[in-house]
Coordinates of C-alpha atoms in Angstrom, one line a residue:
Chain A
M1 CA -22.6 29.4 40.0
S2 CA -24.2 25.3 39.6
L3 CA -25.6 25.1 35.9
T4 CA -26.7 23.1 33.7
I5 CA -25.9 22.3 30.2
A6 CA -27.5 24.5 28.4
Q7 CA -26.7 26.9 30.6
K8 CA -23.2 26.6 29.8
I9 CA -24.0 26.3 26.3
L10 CA -26.1 29.5 26.5
Q11 CA -23.0 31.3 29.4
H12 CA -20.9 30.3 26.6
H13 CA -21.8 32.2 23.7
I14 CA -23.5 35.4 26.0
V15 CA -23.5 38.9 23.9
K16 CA -26.1 40.5 26.4
G17 CA -27.5 40.1 29.3
N18 CA -26.4 37.1 32.4
I19 CA -27.6 33.6 32.6
N20 CA -30.4 33.6 35.2
V21 CA -33.1 31.9 34.3
G22 CA -35.8 33.8 33.0
E23 CA -33.7 35.9 32.0
I24 CA -33.7 37.3 28.1
I25 CA -30.2 37.3 27.2
L26 CA -28.6 38.3 23.4
A27 CA -26.2 35.7 22.3
R28 CA -24.0 33.9 19.2
V29 CA -25.1 31.7 17.2
D30 CA -22.6 29.1 15.4
L31 CA -25.3 27.5 12.9
A32 CA -28.4 29.0 11.6
F33 CA -30.3 27.3 9.4
A34 CA -33.8 27.5 7.1
N35 CA -35.6 24.7 4.2
D36 CA -37.2 25.5 1.2
V37 CA -40.5 26.8 3.3
T38 CA -38.5 29.3 5.8
A39 CA -36.2 30.6 4.0
P40 CA -37.6 32.6 1.8
I41 CA -38.8 35.0 4.9
S42 CA -35.2 34.9 6.3
I43 CA -33.8 35.7 2.6
D44 CA -36.5 38.7 2.6
F45 CA -35.9 39.8 6.2
L46 CA -32.2 39.6 5.6
K47 CA -32.7 42.7 2.1
R48 CA -35.3 44.4 4.6
I49 CA -32.4 45.1 6.9
G50 CA -29.5 45.9 4.6
G51 CA -29.0 42.2 3.2
K52 CA -25.2 42.0 4.7
L53 CA -24.4 38.4 5.8
Y54 CA -22.3 38.5 9.2
D55 CA -20.9 34.6 8.4
K56 CA -21.7 32.7 5.3
E57 CA -19.6 29.6 7.0
K58 CA -22.3 29.8 9.8
I59 CA -25.3 29.5 7.8
A60 CA -27.1 26.1 6.1
L61 CA -29.7 25.9 3.6
I62 CA -31.5 22.9 3.2
P63 CA -33.9 22.6 0.3
D64 CA -36.2 19.6 1.7
H65 CA -39.7 20.1 2.6
F66 CA -41.0 20.2 -1.1
T67 CA -38.6 18.8 -2.9
P68 CA -38.5 17.8 -5.3
N69 CA -40.5 20.7 -6.4
K70 CA -43.8 19.7 -5.8
D71 CA -45.9 22.1 -7.5
I72 CA -44.9 25.5 -8.9
K73 CA -45.6 27.5 -5.9
S74 CA -43.1 25.8 -4.5
A75 CA -40.6 25.5 -7.3
E76 CA -40.2 29.2 -7.2
Q77 CA -40.0 29.0 -2.9
C78 CA -37.0 26.9 -4.1
K79 CA -36.3 29.5 -6.8
I80 CA -35.7 31.4 -4.4
V81 CA -33.5 30.1 -1.9
R82 CA -31.1 28.5 -4.7
E83 CA -30.3 31.9 -6.0
F84 CA -29.5 33.7 -2.6
A85 CA -27.1 30.5 -1.8
E86 CA -25.4 31.3 -5.8
Q87 CA -25.5 35.1 -5.4
N88 CA -23.8 34.7 -2.0
N89 CA -21.8 31.4 -2.7
I90 CA -22.9 29.9 0.2
P91 CA -21.1 26.9 1.3
H92 CA -23.2 25.0 2.7
Y93 CA -26.3 23.9 0.6
W94 CA -26.9 21.5 -0.9
E95 CA -29.3 20.5 -5.0
V96 CA -31.4 18.1 -5.2
G97 CA -29.4 15.2 -5.4
D98 CA -27.3 15.9 -2.4
V99 CA -30.3 17.4 -0.6
G100 CA -31.3 15.4 2.8
I101 CA -33.9 16.2 5.6
E102 CA -31.6 18.8 7.8
H103 CA -32.0 17.3 10.8
V104 CA -30.7 14.1 9.2
L105 CA -28.4 15.8 6.8
L106 CA -26.2 18.2 9.1
P107 CA -25.4 15.8 11.8
E108 CA -23.7 13.6 8.8
K109 CA -22.3 16.5 7.8
G110 CA -19.9 17.0 10.5
L111 CA -21.8 20.2 11.1
I112 CA -22.9 19.8 14.9
K113 CA -20.8 19.1 17.6
P114 CA -20.6 19.1 21.5
G115 CA -21.1 23.0 22.9
M116 CA -22.8 25.0 19.8
L117 CA -25.6 27.5 19.6
I118 CA -27.9 26.5 17.2
A119 CA -31.2 27.7 16.1
G120 CA -32.7 26.5 12.6
A121 CA -36.4 27.9 11.1
D122 CA -37.8 25.1 11.6
S123 CA -39.0 23.4 14.9
H124 CA -37.4 20.2 15.1
T125 CA -33.8 21.0 15.2
C126 CA -32.9 20.1 18.5
T127 CA -32.5 17.3 16.7
G128 CA -29.0 18.4 17.0
G129 CA -29.3 17.9 21.5
A130 CA -28.2 14.2 20.5
L131 CA -24.9 15.3 20.2
G132 CA -24.7 18.0 23.1
A133 CA -25.6 21.0 21.4
F134 CA -28.2 23.7 22.5
A135 CA -30.2 23.8 19.0
T136 CA -33.8 25.1 19.3
G137 CA -36.1 25.5 16.9
V138 CA -36.8 29.0 15.8
G139 CA -38.6 31.2 13.5
S140 CA -37.9 32.7 9.9
T141 CA -37.6 36.9 11.2
D142 CA -35.4 35.5 14.4
I143 CA -33.0 33.6 11.9
G144 CA -32.7 36.3 8.9
F145 CA -31.3 38.5 11.8
A146 CA -29.0 36.2 12.6
F147 CA -27.6 35.6 9.1
A148 CA -27.3 39.6 9.5
T149 CA -25.9 40.1 12.6
G150 CA -24.7 36.2 14.2
M151 CA -27.0 36.8 17.2
L152 CA -30.2 36.2 18.4
W153 CA -32.2 37.0 21.0
F154 CA -32.7 33.7 23.8
K155 CA -34.6 33.5 26.9
V156 CA -32.5 31.6 29.5
P157 CA -34.9 28.0 29.9
P158 CA -35.1 26.1 33.2
T159 CA -33.9 22.3 32.6
I160 CA -36.3 19.3 33.6
K161 CA -33.6 16.3 34.0
F162 CA -34.8 12.8 32.8
I163 CA -33.0 10.0 34.4
Y164 CA -33.5 6.3 31.8
E165 CA -33.0 3.5 33.8
G166 CA -33.2 -0.4 33.3
K167 CA -33.0 -1.8 29.6
R168 CA -34.4 -1.9 26.6
G169 CA -37.0 -4.2 26.0
K170 CA -37.6 -6.3 22.4
W171 CA -38.3 -3.5 19.5
V172 CA -38.1 -0.7 22.2
M173 CA -36.6 1.5 20.7
G174 CA -36.1 5.3 21.1
K175 CA -38.8 6.3 19.5
D176 CA -40.9 4.5 22.2
L177 CA -38.8 6.3 25.3
I178 CA -39.8 9.4 23.9
L179 CA -43.3 8.7 23.4
Y180 CA -43.8 7.8 26.5
T181 CA -41.9 10.4 28.1
I182 CA -44.5 13.0 26.0
G183 CA -47.5 10.4 26.9
K184 CA -46.2 11.3 30.8
I185 CA -46.2 15.1 30.9
G186 CA -47.9 16.1 28.1
V187 CA -48.1 18.1 24.8
S188 CA -46.7 21.1 27.4
G189 CA -44.7 19.4 29.9
A190 CA -41.9 21.1 28.8
L191 CA -42.8 24.5 28.0
Y192 CA -40.2 26.8 27.5
K193 CA -37.8 23.9 29.0
A194 CA -34.5 22.4 28.1
M195 CA -34.7 18.6 28.7
E196 CA -32.1 17.1 29.4
F197 CA -32.0 14.0 28.8
T198 CA -29.9 11.1 31.7
G199 CA -29.6 7.9 33.3
P200 CA -27.8 4.4 32.4
A201 CA -30.1 4.1 29.9
I202 CA -28.6 7.3 27.6
K203 CA -25.0 6.1 28.1
N204 CA -25.0 3.5 26.4
L205 CA -28.1 4.3 23.5
P206 CA -27.1 4.6 20.3
M207 CA -27.3 7.9 18.6
D208 CA -29.5 7.1 16.3
D209 CA -31.6 6.8 18.9
R210 CA -31.1 10.0 20.6
L211 CA -31.5 12.2 17.9
T212 CA -34.6 10.4 17.4
M213 CA -35.4 10.8 21.3
C214 CA -33.6 14.8 20.8
N215 CA -36.0 15.5 17.5
M216 CA -39.3 14.8 19.5
A217 CA -38.2 17.6 22.6
I218 CA -40.4 20.2 20.7
E219 CA -43.6 17.0 21.0
A220 CA -44.0 18.4 24.6
G221 CA -43.1 21.8 24.0
G222 CA -39.6 21.3 24.6
K223 CA -37.1 24.3 24.1
T224 CA -34.8 21.7 23.4
A225 CA -33.4 18.3 24.1
I226 CA -29.6 17.7 25.8
V227 CA -28.0 14.5 25.9
E228 CA -24.3 14.3 27.9
P229 CA -21.6 13.7 25.3
N230 CA -19.8 10.8 25.8
D231 CA -17.4 8.1 23.9
I232 CA -20.7 7.3 22.0
T233 CA -20.6 11.2 20.8
K234 CA -17.0 10.8 20.2
Q235 CA -17.6 7.3 17.6
Y236 CA -19.9 9.3 16.5
L237 CA -17.7 13.2 15.5
N238 CA -15.3 10.5 13.9
V239 CA -17.1 8.2 12.2
V240 CA -18.5 11.9 9.8
G241 CA -15.3 13.6 10.8
A242 CA -16.4 16.5 13.1
K243 CA -14.0 18.1 14.7
E244 CA -14.6 17.6 18.4
G245 CA -16.3 20.7 20.1
I246 CA -16.7 21.2 23.8
F247 CA -17.9 18.4 25.5
Y248 CA -19.8 20.2 28.4
K249 CA -21.8 18.3 31.7
S250 CA -24.1 19.0 34.4
D251 CA -22.8 20.6 37.8
E252 CA -23.7 17.6 40.4
D253 CA -25.6 20.6 42.2
A254 CA -27.0 22.0 38.9
E255 CA -31.2 24.0 40.2
Y256 CA -33.6 21.4 38.0
D257 CA -36.9 22.6 37.7
D258 CA -38.1 19.0 38.3
I259 CA -36.3 15.7 38.2
I260 CA -38.2 13.3 35.9
E261 CA -37.5 8.9 36.5
I262 CA -38.0 6.4 34.2
D263 CA -38.2 3.2 34.2
V264 CA -36.9 1.9 30.9
S265 CA -37.6 -1.5 31.3
I266 CA -41.5 -1.2 32.0
I267 CA -41.9 0.4 28.4
E268 CA -43.1 -1.5 26.0
P269 CA -43.3 -0.1 21.7
Q270 CA -45.0 2.8 22.1
I271 CA -48.2 4.3 19.8
A272 CA -49.4 7.9 19.5
F273 CA -52.9 7.7 18.6
P274 CA -55.0 10.8 16.8
H275 CA -54.1 13.7 17.2
L276 CA -51.9 14.1 19.7
P277 CA -48.0 13.1 20.1
E278 CA -48.9 12.5 24.3
N279 CA -51.4 9.2 23.4
A280 CA -48.7 7.1 23.6
K281 CA -50.1 3.4 24.6
P282 CA -48.5 0.4 25.0
I283 CA -48.4 -2.1 21.4
S284 CA -50.3 -4.5 24.0
E285 CA -53.0 -2.7 24.6
V286 CA -53.6 -1.3 20.9
M287 CA -53.1 -5.4 18.9
K288 CA -56.4 -6.3 20.5
K289 CA -58.3 -2.7 18.8
D290 CA -57.3 -4.6 15.4
I291 CA -57.1 -0.4 14.1
K292 CA -56.7 -1.5 10.2
I293 CA -54.5 0.8 8.7
D294 CA -54.1 2.6 4.6
Q295 CA -50.7 3.3 4.6
A296 CA -47.6 2.8 6.4
F297 CA -44.5 5.3 6.7
I298 CA -41.3 4.8 7.5
G299 CA -39.1 7.9 7.4
S300 CA -38.9 11.5 8.5
C301 CA -36.0 13.5 10.8
T302 CA -37.7 11.2 13.6
N303 CA -37.4 8.0 11.7
G304 CA -35.4 7.6 8.8
R305 CA -31.9 6.7 9.8
L306 CA -29.8 3.7 8.5
S307 CA -30.6 1.3 12.0
D308 CA -34.3 2.5 10.9
L309 CA -34.3 1.5 7.8
R310 CA -32.5 -2.1 9.2
I311 CA -34.9 -3.0 11.7
A312 CA -37.6 -2.5 9.4
A313 CA -35.6 -4.8 6.8
K314 CA -35.7 -7.3 9.1
I315 CA -39.0 -7.7 9.5
L316 CA -40.1 -7.2 5.8
K317 CA -37.7 -9.5 4.7
G318 CA -39.9 -12.5 3.4
R319 CA -42.3 -11.0 3.7
K320 CA -46.0 -9.5 1.5
R321 CA -47.2 -6.1 2.6
D322 CA -50.8 -7.0 3.4
K323 CA -52.6 -5.9 -0.2
H324 CA -54.4 -2.4 0.9
V325 CA -51.5 -1.1 2.1
R326 CA -49.4 1.7 0.3
L327 CA -45.6 1.0 2.2
I328 CA -43.7 4.1 1.5
I329 CA -39.9 3.9 3.0
I330 CA -37.5 7.3 2.6
P331 CA -34.5 7.7 3.5
S332 CA -33.5 10.5 5.0
T333 CA -30.3 11.5 3.5
P334 CA -29.0 10.2 0.5
L335 CA -25.7 9.3 1.8
I336 CA -28.6 6.5 3.8
Y337 CA -29.8 6.3 0.7
R338 CA -26.9 4.7 -0.8
Q339 CA -25.8 2.4 2.5
A340 CA -29.6 0.8 2.3
L341 CA -28.9 -0.3 -1.5
K342 CA -25.5 -1.0 -0.7
E343 CA -26.5 -3.3 1.9
G344 CA -29.5 -4.9 -0.4
L345 CA -32.8 -2.9 2.0
F346 CA -33.9 -1.9 -1.5
D347 CA -34.9 -5.6 -2.2
I348 CA -36.1 -6.2 0.3
F349 CA -38.4 -3.6 1.1
L350 CA -39.7 -4.2 -3.2
D351 CA -39.9 -7.6 -2.5
A352 CA -42.3 -6.3 0.1
G353 CA -44.1 -3.8 -2.2
A354 CA -43.3 -0.8 -0.8
V355 CA -42.1 2.0 -2.7
I356 CA -38.9 3.9 -2.0
S357 CA -38.6 7.5 -2.3
A358 CA -35.8 10.5 -2.7
P359 CA -35.2 12.4 0.7
T360 CA -37.9 14.8 1.7
C361 CA -39.7 15.9 4.5
G362 CA -42.9 14.9 1.6
P363 CA -45.9 13.0 3.4
C364 CA -44.7 13.9 7.3
L365 CA -46.2 17.1 6.6
G366 CA -49.3 16.3 4.0
G367 CA -46.4 17.9 1.6
H368 CA -46.1 14.9 -1.2
M369 CA -45.1 11.9 -1.6
G370 CA -47.9 10.0 -0.2
V371 CA -50.7 12.4 1.3
L372 CA -53.9 10.9 3.0
A373 CA -57.5 11.1 2.0
S374 CA -60.1 11.6 4.0
G375 CA -61.4 8.6 6.6
E376 CA -58.6 7.2 5.8
V377 CA -55.5 5.3 8.8
A378 CA -51.9 5.6 8.9
I379 CA -49.1 3.9 10.7
S380 CA -46.3 6.6 10.3
T381 CA -42.6 7.2 12.1
T382 CA -43.3 11.1 12.5
N383 CA -43.4 13.2 15.1
R384 CA -46.6 15.0 15.2
N385 CA -50.5 12.9 14.1
F386 CA -52.1 16.5 14.5
V387 CA -55.4 17.1 12.1
G388 CA -54.5 17.5 8.9
R389 CA -50.9 16.8 9.3
M390 CA -50.3 14.0 7.2
G391 CA -53.2 15.1 3.7
S392 CA -56.9 15.0 4.6
P393 CA -58.3 16.6 8.6
E394 CA -60.5 14.0 8.2
A395 CA -58.0 11.3 8.6
Y396 CA -56.6 9.0 11.3
V397 CA -52.4 9.1 11.8
Y398 CA -50.6 6.6 14.5
L399 CA -46.5 7.4 14.9
S400 CA -44.8 4.3 15.8
N401 CA -41.4 2.9 16.1
P402 CA -40.2 1.6 12.5
A403 CA -40.5 -2.0 13.1
I404 CA -44.2 -1.0 14.9
A405 CA -44.4 0.6 11.4
A406 CA -43.2 -2.4 9.4
A407 CA -45.3 -5.3 10.8
S408 CA -48.6 -2.9 11.0
A409 CA -48.0 -2.9 7.4
V410 CA -47.4 -7.0 6.4
L411 CA -50.2 -6.9 9.0
G412 CA -52.9 -5.1 7.1
K413 CA -53.4 -3.0 10.9
I414 CA -51.4 -2.1 14.0
G415 CA -49.9 -4.7 14.9
S416 CA -46.0 -6.1 16.5
P417 CA -43.4 -8.5 14.9
D418 CA -44.4 -10.7 17.7
E419 CA -47.6 -11.4 15.8
L420 CA -45.4 -12.0 13.0
Chain B
M1 CA -57.1 47.5 21.5
K2 CA -60.5 46.2 22.1
G3 CA -62.4 44.0 19.5
K4 CA -64.7 40.8 19.3
V5 CA -64.0 37.7 19.7
W6 CA -63.1 34.6 18.4
K7 CA -62.3 31.6 20.8
F8 CA -60.4 28.8 20.7
K9 CA -59.2 25.5 23.2
N10 CA -56.2 23.7 24.1
N11 CA -52.9 22.8 21.5
V12 CA -54.3 24.8 19.2
D13 CA -51.2 23.6 16.7
T14 CA -49.5 25.0 13.6
D15 CA -50.8 22.1 11.2
V16 CA -54.9 24.3 12.0
I17 CA -53.9 27.4 12.0
I18 CA -52.6 27.1 8.4
P19 CA -52.0 23.6 7.1
A20 CA -49.2 23.3 5.5
R21 CA -50.8 22.6 1.7
Y22 CA -50.4 26.1 1.8
L23 CA -47.4 26.5 2.4
N24 CA -45.4 26.7 -0.5
T25 CA -46.6 31.0 -0.9
S26 CA -45.7 32.9 1.8
D27 CA -47.6 36.2 0.9
P28 CA -49.2 37.3 4.1
G29 CA -52.5 38.1 2.3
E30 CA -52.5 34.1 0.9
L31 CA -51.4 32.5 4.5
A32 CA -54.5 34.8 5.6
K33 CA -57.2 33.2 3.0
H34 CA -56.8 30.1 4.7
C35 CA -56.3 30.5 8.6
M36 CA -57.8 28.4 10.6
E37 CA -59.8 27.0 8.4
D38 CA -58.9 23.2 9.6
I39 CA -60.6 23.7 12.6
N40 CA -62.4 26.4 12.0
L41 CA -63.7 27.2 8.2
N42 CA -65.8 30.5 9.0
F43 CA -63.4 31.7 10.5
A44 CA -61.4 33.6 7.1
K45 CA -64.3 34.5 5.8
K46 CA -65.6 36.9 8.7
V47 CA -62.3 37.6 10.7
K48 CA -62.7 41.9 11.2
K49 CA -59.6 44.2 11.5
G50 CA -58.9 44.0 15.5
D51 CA -60.9 41.0 16.2
I52 CA -59.0 39.1 19.3
I53 CA -58.7 35.6 19.8
V54 CA -59.0 33.6 23.5
A55 CA -57.7 30.3 24.1
E56 CA -56.9 28.1 26.6
E57 CA -53.0 26.2 27.2
N58 CA -50.5 25.8 24.5
F59 CA -51.5 28.3 21.3
G60 CA -49.4 27.0 18.6
C61 CA -47.8 24.0 19.3
G62 CA -46.2 22.4 16.8
S63 CA -43.9 23.9 13.0
S64 CA -41.9 26.8 13.5
R65 CA -43.7 27.9 10.7
E66 CA -43.9 32.0 10.9
H67 CA -46.0 31.4 8.1
A68 CA -49.4 30.5 11.3
P69 CA -48.7 34.0 12.9
I70 CA -48.0 35.9 9.4
S71 CA -51.6 34.7 9.2
I72 CA -52.8 35.1 11.6
K73 CA -51.9 38.6 11.9
A74 CA -52.5 39.7 8.1
S75 CA -56.0 37.6 8.7
G76 CA -56.5 41.3 11.3
I77 CA -56.5 40.1 14.2
A78 CA -54.9 42.9 16.6
C79 CA -53.2 40.0 19.8
I80 CA -54.6 36.8 21.1
V81 CA -54.9 36.2 24.3
A82 CA -54.7 32.6 25.9
K83 CA -53.5 30.0 29.5
S84 CA -50.1 29.6 27.7
F85 CA -48.5 29.8 24.3
A86 CA -45.7 27.3 22.4
R87 CA -42.6 28.6 22.5
I88 CA -41.6 29.3 19.0
F89 CA -45.0 30.5 17.6
Y90 CA -44.6 33.5 20.8
R91 CA -41.0 34.5 19.8
N92 CA -42.1 34.6 15.6
S93 CA -45.8 36.8 17.1
F94 CA -43.5 39.5 19.3
N95 CA -41.0 39.2 16.2
I96 CA -43.3 40.2 13.2
G97 CA -45.1 42.7 15.4
L98 CA -48.2 40.7 17.0
P99 CA -48.9 41.1 21.0
L100 CA -49.3 38.2 23.3
F101 CA -51.0 37.7 26.1
E102 CA -50.4 35.6 29.0
C103 CA -53.3 35.7 31.1
K104 CA -55.6 32.8 33.4
E105 CA -58.8 33.5 33.4
T106 CA -59.4 33.1 29.5
D107 CA -62.3 30.1 30.9
K108 CA -64.0 33.1 31.7
I109 CA -64.5 35.1 28.0
K110 CA -66.4 33.5 25.0
E111 CA -66.9 33.3 21.6
G112 CA -68.2 36.6 20.1
D113 CA -67.4 38.9 23.3
I114 CA -66.3 42.2 23.5
I115 CA -62.8 42.7 24.6
E116 CA -60.4 45.7 26.0
V117 CA -56.8 44.4 26.2
N118 CA -54.1 47.3 27.3
I119 CA -51.9 46.9 25.8
S120 CA -48.5 48.7 28.4
T121 CA -50.7 47.2 32.1
G122 CA -51.9 44.1 30.2
E123 CA -55.5 44.2 32.0
I124 CA -58.0 42.6 30.4
K125 CA -61.4 44.5 30.7
N126 CA -65.0 41.8 29.7
I127 CA -67.0 44.2 27.8
S128 CA -70.0 42.2 27.2
T129 CA -69.7 41.0 30.8
G130 CA -68.6 43.5 32.6
E131 CA -64.9 41.7 33.7
T132 CA -61.8 42.7 34.3
F133 CA -58.8 40.1 34.4
Q134 CA -54.8 40.9 34.5
A135 CA -52.2 38.6 31.9
L136 CA -48.8 38.7 32.6
P137 CA -47.0 41.7 31.8
I138 CA -45.0 41.6 28.4
P139 CA -42.1 41.4 29.4
P140 CA -39.3 44.4 28.4
F141 CA -37.2 43.1 25.8
M142 CA -41.5 42.3 24.6
Q143 CA -42.4 45.3 24.7
E144 CA -39.7 46.8 23.4
L145 CA -39.8 44.7 19.8
V146 CA -43.4 45.9 20.2
N147 CA -42.7 49.7 20.3
L148 CA -40.2 49.1 17.8
G149 CA -42.6 47.0 15.7
G150 CA -40.7 43.7 16.0
L151 CA -37.1 41.9 14.6
E152 CA -36.7 44.2 11.6
S153 CA -36.1 47.6 13.5
Y154 CA -34.7 46.1 16.2
A155 CA -32.0 44.9 14.5
K156 CA -31.7 48.1 12.4
K157 CA -31.4 49.4 16.5
L158 CA -28.8 46.9 17.2
S159 CA -26.2 47.8 13.8
K160 CA -26.3 51.1 15.5
E161 CA -24.9 50.3 18.9
I162 CA -22.8 47.2 18.4

């Protein structure tokens, strides 16, 4: 039987059931993780069913959302997670100072490898598909179940194959490819489905851009996104010191739910308008609209990696933000923070009038470190622009890549680096 | 299950079901106080035990926060009927014992209608209009979760089997 990568990885992990699309299977999970918002419910669930962990090596706890603790209630949530980690001697727990945004930290720590089946109590768990894993977001109860049993139930998804061809244009990043794709298929375009990103434009795409693309699969409703691992994957695994996983490939005659071809050369930097990620428009169209901004945010599990900060610095070097705009930059992990500092990017950011925060999910979900007031407008390198996502339900969030966000901070309105 | 309908549209996301500013707790009662606050301020105040949410496509899209179905369940809602559900919301709901029904004809159900949902057959009767619709039958595994009351009992059952 011919199978897609998604099916092959699931098949390798099956305990009960069979790999036909649409069937519900019980499968072994190689890594189950949760954060400070979702883990307390998982821990409570685990206690209710007996409290014994299946394998503490296959668990990760990442307090990244409201840390450093934003208020007393959040501090209590983090305390639950910390005490659980200490009591159970969980090796993959990171305290503030070591912690970064989970979907950036876990690959960086070499914990996401090709061929793994990964479940995380956070919707952006699909990020891990960039490394050729089957990584999918689930709920807290699911993770509690996986903590206890090492297994989880899954519905075998159909796969949509996306073939990206052509050369990327100036200022066009992985973010633009995925916003364009979501714009094309809509926020429920891949509901319950796996998205497989293929084609010549993906084969050469740097790992940071692949991670950004897979990160936003959930914004199209996708269960996961997967990039076939290749030399770029190998290089990344070497750098982070991960022992290689299993490199799966879809069979040539595997059955796809749909095949969508995308010409990358016609894609401009994309801006997703409020209040859905599918409202993507090309920058040339947006520039004319003169959309004034109050805040620009560069960071998150989508775009807070070193290459994102480098491109922002390239644009901000020798320039200042518009005096009305708050420019907030958050490196996603302590390692990225240190690298950016070493490379001199912090001087460029500070000279430009930016504020740099410790790694946290913070502003992306309206938690802290940059919450929006009513009527305010933000350009943000994050993944969601729903009503109330970054603060007031009367605020407006536009999503973009970091080059556009940096340029917009200088311009005081949404615009392109070419306008500077 | 018979109850009064609260009607919502397409792409109701988890950020409006329970905004992140309330995610610093996982207490069901606290969460229920803010359920749907950013989309319908009256919901949390006026919802009654046994009421039913009816919506269109992609209900529950966005974040994986289980706080979303927890807040809905704790607010008293008996079940949700929608044209389609986002997948994490779907599994979270069944895992905590909140049944969902997929039915393409929710256009024909209005806010305030009284409907009756047959949990085993998926038949939906609109008592207010006399119309009857058919939801997709709940898959056997989900039916088992609903019958057991959620993943907690399933885990206990599984530990005896394996």
